[in-house]
Short mmCIF file of C-alpha atoms in Angstrom, two decimals:
data_model
loop_
_atom_site.label_atom_id
_atom_site.label_comp_id
_atom_site.label_asym_id
_atom_site.label_seq_id
_atom_site.Cartn_x
_atom_site.Cartn_y
_atom_site.Cartn_z
CA MET A 1 186.31 20.68 67.52
CA THR A 2 189.33 21.87 67.54
CA LEU A 3 191.19 22.70 64.25
CA GLN A 4 193.59 20.16 65.82
CA SER A 5 191.41 17.51 66.76
CA LEU A 6 189.91 17.72 63.07
CA ASP A 7 192.63 16.94 61.40
CA SER A 8 193.55 13.89 63.94
CA PHE A 9 189.67 12.64 63.32
CA CYS A 10 190.58 12.89 59.45
CA THR A 11 193.82 11.63 60.03
CA TRP A 12 191.98 8.50 61.90
CA LEU A 13 189.09 8.19 59.20
CA ALA A 14 191.44 8.36 56.64
CA ALA A 15 193.27 5.55 58.02
CA THR A 16 190.21 2.91 58.51
CA PRO A 17 189.66 -0.02 56.53
CA VAL A 18 186.89 1.41 54.56
CA SER A 19 188.26 4.53 54.18
CA GLN A 20 191.53 2.70 52.50
CA LEU A 21 189.13 0.63 50.83
CA LEU A 22 187.70 3.16 48.54
CA GLN A 23 190.62 4.78 47.95
CA THR A 24 192.39 1.11 46.28
CA ILE A 25 189.82 0.67 44.21
CA GLY A 26 190.14 3.11 41.90
CA TRP A 27 186.32 3.35 39.99
CA ILE A 28 184.45 3.42 43.57
CA ILE A 29 184.94 6.86 43.53
CA PRO A 30 183.91 8.21 39.81
CA ALA A 31 180.87 5.95 40.18
CA VAL A 32 180.19 7.32 43.28
CA GLN A 33 179.95 10.57 42.16
CA THR A 34 178.16 9.95 39.34
CA VAL A 35 175.43 8.87 40.88
CA HIS A 36 175.60 11.83 43.35
CA ILE A 37 175.39 13.89 40.53
CA LEU A 38 172.09 12.32 38.72
CA ALA A 39 170.64 12.78 42.69
CA VAL A 40 171.49 16.61 42.14
CA ALA A 41 170.28 16.82 38.80
CA ALA A 42 166.33 14.97 40.44
CA VAL A 43 166.66 17.79 43.44
CA VAL A 44 167.71 21.02 41.24
CA THR A 45 165.29 20.03 38.30
CA SER A 46 162.70 19.60 40.63
CA ALA A 47 163.46 22.27 42.45
CA LEU A 48 163.44 24.43 39.21
CA MET A 49 160.22 23.39 38.19
CA ILE A 50 158.39 24.98 41.25
CA ASP A 51 160.31 27.70 41.40
CA LEU A 52 158.91 28.34 37.59
CA ARG A 53 155.72 27.61 38.34
CA LEU A 54 155.74 30.09 41.65
CA LEU A 55 157.33 32.73 39.15
CA GLY A 56 154.51 32.18 36.87
CA ILE A 57 157.03 31.21 34.10
CA ARG A 58 156.14 27.72 33.62
CA GLY A 59 153.25 25.58 34.03
CA ARG A 60 150.76 28.04 34.78
CA GLU A 61 148.04 25.53 33.20
CA GLN A 62 148.27 23.79 36.44
CA PRO A 63 147.94 25.27 40.42
CA VAL A 64 150.55 25.16 42.48
CA ALA A 65 149.75 22.33 44.55
CA ALA A 66 149.54 20.32 41.94
CA ILE A 67 153.46 21.29 40.82
CA ALA A 68 154.47 20.95 44.03
CA ARG A 69 152.89 17.44 44.77
CA ARG A 70 154.18 16.29 41.13
CA PHE A 71 158.02 17.65 42.23
CA LEU A 72 158.42 17.70 45.98
CA PRO A 73 159.09 14.08 46.22
CA PHE A 74 162.40 14.30 44.06
CA ILE A 75 163.68 17.06 45.98
CA TRP A 76 163.75 14.54 48.88
CA TRP A 77 163.40 11.07 48.12
CA PRO A 78 167.12 11.82 46.16
CA LEU A 79 168.36 13.56 49.87
CA PRO A 80 169.14 10.18 51.64
CA VAL A 81 171.15 9.04 48.11
CA LEU A 82 172.97 12.58 48.18
CA LEU A 83 173.76 12.23 52.51
CA ALA A 84 174.87 8.45 52.11
CA THR A 85 176.90 9.06 48.83
CA GLY A 86 178.14 12.75 50.13
CA ALA A 87 179.21 10.10 52.80
CA LEU A 88 181.58 7.88 51.26
CA LEU A 89 183.06 10.58 49.18
CA ILE A 90 184.12 11.97 52.62
CA ILE A 91 184.96 8.75 53.77
CA ALA A 92 187.43 8.44 50.94
CA GLU A 93 188.88 11.62 51.34
CA PRO A 94 188.46 13.16 54.75
CA ALA A 95 190.44 16.32 54.73
CA ARG A 96 189.94 17.55 51.37
CA ALA A 97 186.05 18.13 52.35
CA LEU A 98 186.19 18.33 56.10
CA GLU A 99 188.67 20.56 56.60
CA ASN A 100 187.76 23.01 53.22
CA PRO A 101 185.48 25.95 54.04
CA VAL A 102 183.70 25.34 50.71
CA PHE A 103 182.60 22.26 51.75
CA ILE A 104 180.92 23.75 54.98
CA LEU A 105 179.68 26.42 52.67
CA LYS A 106 178.57 24.12 50.61
CA MET A 107 176.52 22.40 54.12
CA GLY A 108 175.36 26.24 55.41
CA LEU A 109 173.93 26.63 51.82
CA LEU A 110 172.16 22.99 51.46
CA LEU A 111 170.70 23.32 55.09
CA ALA A 112 169.33 26.95 53.87
CA ALA A 113 167.76 25.86 50.51
CA ALA A 114 166.33 22.66 52.63
CA GLY A 115 164.54 25.80 54.52
CA ILE A 116 163.10 27.64 51.96
CA THR A 117 161.57 24.70 50.49
CA LEU A 118 160.09 23.79 53.79
CA ALA A 119 158.63 27.05 53.56
CA CYS A 120 157.28 26.56 50.34
CA GLN A 121 155.62 22.99 51.31
CA ILE A 122 154.41 23.54 54.58
CA PRO A 123 151.63 26.38 54.16
CA LEU A 124 150.43 23.95 50.64
CA GLN A 125 150.15 21.12 53.32
CA ARG A 126 147.67 23.20 54.94
CA ASP A 127 145.87 24.79 52.56
CA GLU A 128 146.10 23.91 48.29
CA ALA A 129 145.52 26.66 47.10
CA PHE A 130 147.75 29.24 49.62
CA TRP A 131 150.23 30.52 47.49
CA GLU A 132 147.37 31.90 45.21
CA LEU A 133 145.07 33.24 47.63
CA SER A 134 145.80 36.42 47.24
CA VAL A 135 148.25 39.30 45.49
CA ALA A 136 150.74 39.28 48.65
CA ARG A 137 150.74 35.68 48.90
CA LYS A 138 152.01 36.00 45.29
CA ARG A 139 154.97 37.82 45.84
CA ALA A 140 156.11 36.47 49.09
CA ALA A 141 155.91 32.77 46.88
CA GLN A 142 157.75 34.56 44.10
CA LEU A 143 160.48 35.87 46.50
CA ILE A 144 161.05 32.22 47.84
CA ALA A 145 161.48 31.33 44.09
CA CYS A 146 163.75 33.89 43.82
CA ALA A 147 165.79 32.81 46.57
CA SER A 148 165.26 28.92 46.11
CA ILE A 149 167.28 28.99 42.62
CA PRO A 150 170.40 30.80 43.89
CA LEU A 151 170.93 28.56 46.31
CA TRP A 152 170.86 25.55 44.46
CA VAL A 153 173.02 27.34 41.61
CA ALA A 154 175.48 28.19 44.38
CA ILE A 155 175.68 24.48 46.16
CA ILE A 156 176.41 23.59 42.59
CA CYS A 157 179.22 25.72 42.35
CA ALA A 158 180.08 25.13 45.81
CA GLY A 159 180.35 21.48 45.37
CA ARG A 160 182.26 21.35 42.42
CA TRP A 161 184.99 23.93 44.34
CA ILE A 162 185.41 21.56 46.68
CA ALA A 163 188.07 19.96 44.08
CA TYR A 164 190.31 23.28 43.50
CA VAL A 165 190.69 24.71 47.00
CA GLN A 166 192.47 23.21 49.67
CA GLY A 167 192.20 23.09 52.88
CA THR A 168 192.75 24.79 56.10
CA MET B 1 194.44 17.70 9.77
CA PHE B 2 192.89 16.80 12.66
CA GLU B 3 195.49 16.97 14.55
CA GLN B 4 196.05 20.32 13.37
CA PHE B 5 192.88 21.43 14.13
CA LEU B 6 192.71 20.01 17.51
CA GLN B 7 196.14 22.03 18.18
CA ALA B 8 194.99 25.88 16.35
CA LEU B 9 191.80 24.95 18.87
CA GLN B 10 193.80 24.70 21.67
CA ASP B 11 196.67 27.25 20.88
CA THR B 12 193.38 30.36 20.02
CA SER B 13 193.66 33.02 23.01
CA VAL B 14 190.70 31.73 24.76
CA ALA B 15 191.39 28.09 25.17
CA THR B 16 194.69 29.65 26.51
CA ALA B 17 193.26 31.76 28.99
CA ILE B 18 191.14 28.63 30.47
CA ARG B 19 194.49 26.46 30.19
CA GLU B 20 196.10 29.18 32.08
CA GLY B 21 194.06 30.69 34.07
CA GLU B 22 193.53 29.94 38.08
CA THR B 23 189.85 30.23 37.99
CA LEU B 24 188.50 29.81 34.47
CA PHE B 25 188.12 26.28 34.02
CA PRO B 26 186.80 25.73 37.50
CA TRP B 27 184.24 28.29 37.03
CA ILE B 28 183.19 27.15 33.40
CA GLU B 29 183.10 23.91 35.25
CA CYS B 30 180.36 25.29 37.50
CA VAL B 31 177.95 26.48 34.69
CA HIS B 32 178.69 22.76 33.05
CA VAL B 33 177.53 21.13 35.52
CA LEU B 34 174.41 22.93 36.69
CA ALA B 35 173.44 22.63 33.19
CA LEU B 36 173.75 19.34 32.31
CA THR B 37 171.72 18.29 35.43
CA LEU B 38 168.79 20.51 34.17
CA VAL B 39 169.36 18.87 31.26
CA ILE B 40 169.09 14.88 32.55
CA GLY B 41 166.76 16.27 34.86
CA SER B 42 164.47 17.39 32.65
CA ILE B 43 164.75 14.88 30.37
CA ALA B 44 164.23 12.51 32.91
CA ILE B 45 160.83 14.32 33.81
CA VAL B 46 159.66 12.59 30.08
CA ASP B 47 161.63 9.91 30.06
CA LEU B 48 159.96 8.60 32.93
CA ARG B 49 156.02 9.56 32.22
CA LEU B 50 156.95 7.76 28.93
CA VAL B 51 157.87 4.83 30.89
CA GLY B 52 155.10 5.38 32.82
CA LEU B 53 157.09 5.68 36.21
CA ALA B 54 155.66 9.12 36.94
CA SER B 55 153.01 12.31 35.93
CA ARG B 56 150.21 9.75 35.13
CA ASP B 57 147.30 12.34 35.49
CA ARG B 58 149.12 14.17 32.62
CA GLY B 59 149.00 13.76 29.17
CA VAL B 60 152.93 13.19 27.80
CA ALA B 61 152.55 16.25 25.11
CA GLN B 62 151.94 18.81 28.53
CA THR B 63 154.90 16.69 30.21
CA THR B 64 157.26 17.63 27.22
CA ALA B 65 155.97 20.96 26.51
CA SER B 66 156.30 22.35 30.00
CA VAL B 67 159.70 21.02 30.31
CA LEU B 68 161.56 21.07 26.80
CA PRO B 69 162.41 24.95 27.15
CA VAL B 70 164.21 23.86 30.30
CA THR B 71 165.97 20.88 28.39
CA TRP B 72 167.05 23.06 25.52
CA THR B 73 167.96 25.80 27.19
CA ALA B 74 170.40 24.03 29.39
CA PHE B 75 171.70 21.86 26.43
CA VAL B 76 173.13 25.24 24.57
CA PHE B 77 174.88 26.02 28.20
CA ALA B 78 176.04 21.83 28.61
CA VAL B 79 177.65 22.31 24.72
CA THR B 80 179.36 25.81 24.99
CA THR B 81 180.98 25.22 28.64
CA GLY B 82 181.33 21.97 27.40
CA GLY B 83 183.11 23.28 23.96
CA LEU B 84 184.85 25.77 26.08
CA LEU B 85 186.58 22.98 28.46
CA PHE B 86 187.44 21.06 25.94
CA ALA B 87 189.09 23.51 23.44
CA SER B 88 191.62 24.26 26.52
CA ASN B 89 192.93 20.69 26.50
CA ALA B 90 191.66 19.18 22.94
CA THR B 91 194.63 16.92 21.93
CA THR B 92 194.33 15.40 24.99
CA TYR B 93 190.45 15.26 25.73
CA ALA B 94 189.67 14.23 21.61
CA HIS B 95 191.97 11.37 22.06
CA ASN B 96 190.22 10.18 26.02
CA PHE B 97 188.20 6.85 25.49
CA TYR B 98 186.14 8.20 28.16
CA PHE B 99 185.23 11.41 25.96
CA GLN B 100 184.89 9.73 22.77
CA VAL B 101 182.11 7.17 23.87
CA LYS B 102 180.49 9.75 25.84
CA ILE B 103 179.88 12.00 22.70
CA ALA B 104 179.14 8.45 20.80
CA LEU B 105 175.97 8.71 23.72
CA ILE B 106 175.10 11.86 23.19
CA ALA B 107 175.04 11.38 19.66
CA LEU B 108 173.05 7.98 20.54
CA ALA B 109 170.74 10.18 22.76
CA GLY B 110 170.10 12.65 20.01
CA ILE B 111 169.16 9.92 17.25
CA ASN B 112 167.04 8.53 19.83
CA MET B 113 164.93 11.88 20.56
CA ALA B 114 164.28 12.18 17.08
CA VAL B 115 162.96 8.97 16.42
CA TYR B 116 160.73 9.41 18.99
CA HIS B 117 159.94 12.62 18.16
CA LEU B 118 159.69 12.01 14.07
CA LEU B 119 157.99 8.38 13.85
CA LEU B 120 155.91 8.34 17.65
CA ASN B 121 155.04 11.38 18.90
CA ARG B 122 151.96 11.01 16.44
CA GLY B 123 148.73 10.68 19.03
CA ALA B 124 151.16 11.53 22.24
CA ASP B 125 148.06 14.40 22.91
CA ALA B 126 145.70 10.99 23.29
CA TRP B 127 148.19 9.25 25.33
CA HIS B 128 146.62 10.38 28.67
CA THR B 129 145.86 9.00 31.81
CA PRO B 130 145.69 6.25 33.28
CA ALA B 131 146.72 4.16 30.34
CA LEU B 132 149.96 3.19 29.52
CA THR B 133 151.80 4.69 26.42
CA PRO B 134 152.56 2.51 24.07
CA MET B 135 155.88 -0.30 24.38
CA ARG B 136 157.17 1.84 21.39
CA ALA B 137 157.22 4.95 23.81
CA ARG B 138 158.65 2.93 27.06
CA ILE B 139 161.19 1.45 25.02
CA VAL B 140 162.15 5.21 23.88
CA GLY B 141 162.04 6.55 27.60
CA GLY B 142 164.29 3.61 29.06
CA LEU B 143 167.08 3.69 26.43
CA SER B 144 167.35 7.59 26.90
CA LEU B 145 166.96 7.46 30.72
CA CYS B 146 169.77 4.64 30.82
CA LEU B 147 172.18 6.51 27.98
CA TRP B 148 171.81 10.17 29.94
CA ILE B 149 173.00 7.77 32.97
CA ALA B 150 175.99 6.38 31.01
CA ILE B 151 176.73 10.10 29.64
CA VAL B 152 177.07 11.46 33.37
CA ALA B 153 179.60 8.47 34.02
CA PHE B 154 181.43 9.15 31.02
CA GLY B 155 181.98 12.51 31.55
CA ARG B 156 183.03 11.77 34.85
CA TRP B 157 185.47 9.04 33.88
CA ILE B 158 187.31 11.60 32.15
CA GLY B 159 188.34 13.94 35.11
CA PHE B 160 189.79 10.60 36.34
CA THR B 161 191.57 9.91 33.61
CA ILE B 162 193.02 12.89 32.31
CA ASN B 163 195.25 15.32 34.74
CA THR B 164 192.85 17.78 36.15
CA PRO B 165 191.26 17.61 39.50
CA THR B 166 188.72 15.81 40.52
#
């Protein structure tokens, strides 16, 4: 999409009745942001608990698979909530997000974080002990954790910076 | 007296730098959001266990022990960054209704947690699965969840009632 058509799409979206409604009812945006933050809390804490176990820092009395089973649902299930609340925020103020480089960066980081999570999860589905079978695999698991933590930190920072960076 | 303290706090060099700098406020906010998501997420792990909705295959004591260091570390960061954000506009925040309620709710959540630890925690080791925790523990967990959800909401509303980017 060229910049101009993105611009007109944003203008069109902002003029739709749904967007107008979101803009006029004052409490909707903070309420949607509150739900968004709560869902972020579930995802980021769950990711951290798995990463700390992969690094061997916390939860060593339990196998990796047990921790993953406990926390992975709290990474994937809030995702539809995040996408829905995120979509509402975009509809309310399209240009604020869609024309914002930080928003694009956040979406890229989100894809990377989802990929990293799958990289941890998929081998576990084949073999529960996958990440604990050899020193090399333990190292690989630690690398996954080392990539995952900064990604989630960056996603949160990008989310906050959307409010401060002007669209192009 | 209190007003003078707020003004003095706001006039410190640190507070002034945060208020007048271009990027300091948003960066501190980033750390604040990161810390508070970890505070609430980790507390929710314990609360959901107390209520009986998650981690039923583990004892309450182990569940609590495995997340508490995360909670406290994140809490220290949340309070520090929150204090810096407050200082940057102390006179405005102190009179904001949503800020006042938020602080009161955090105090209530603290009292709720203290009550749990001091009075109810005895015997937590024995609360293993599949048995549910006693009703008193489920009430404490449910109350804690409600309080922290409200704390996030009031925190977000501060931004919409004070003239900062939201």
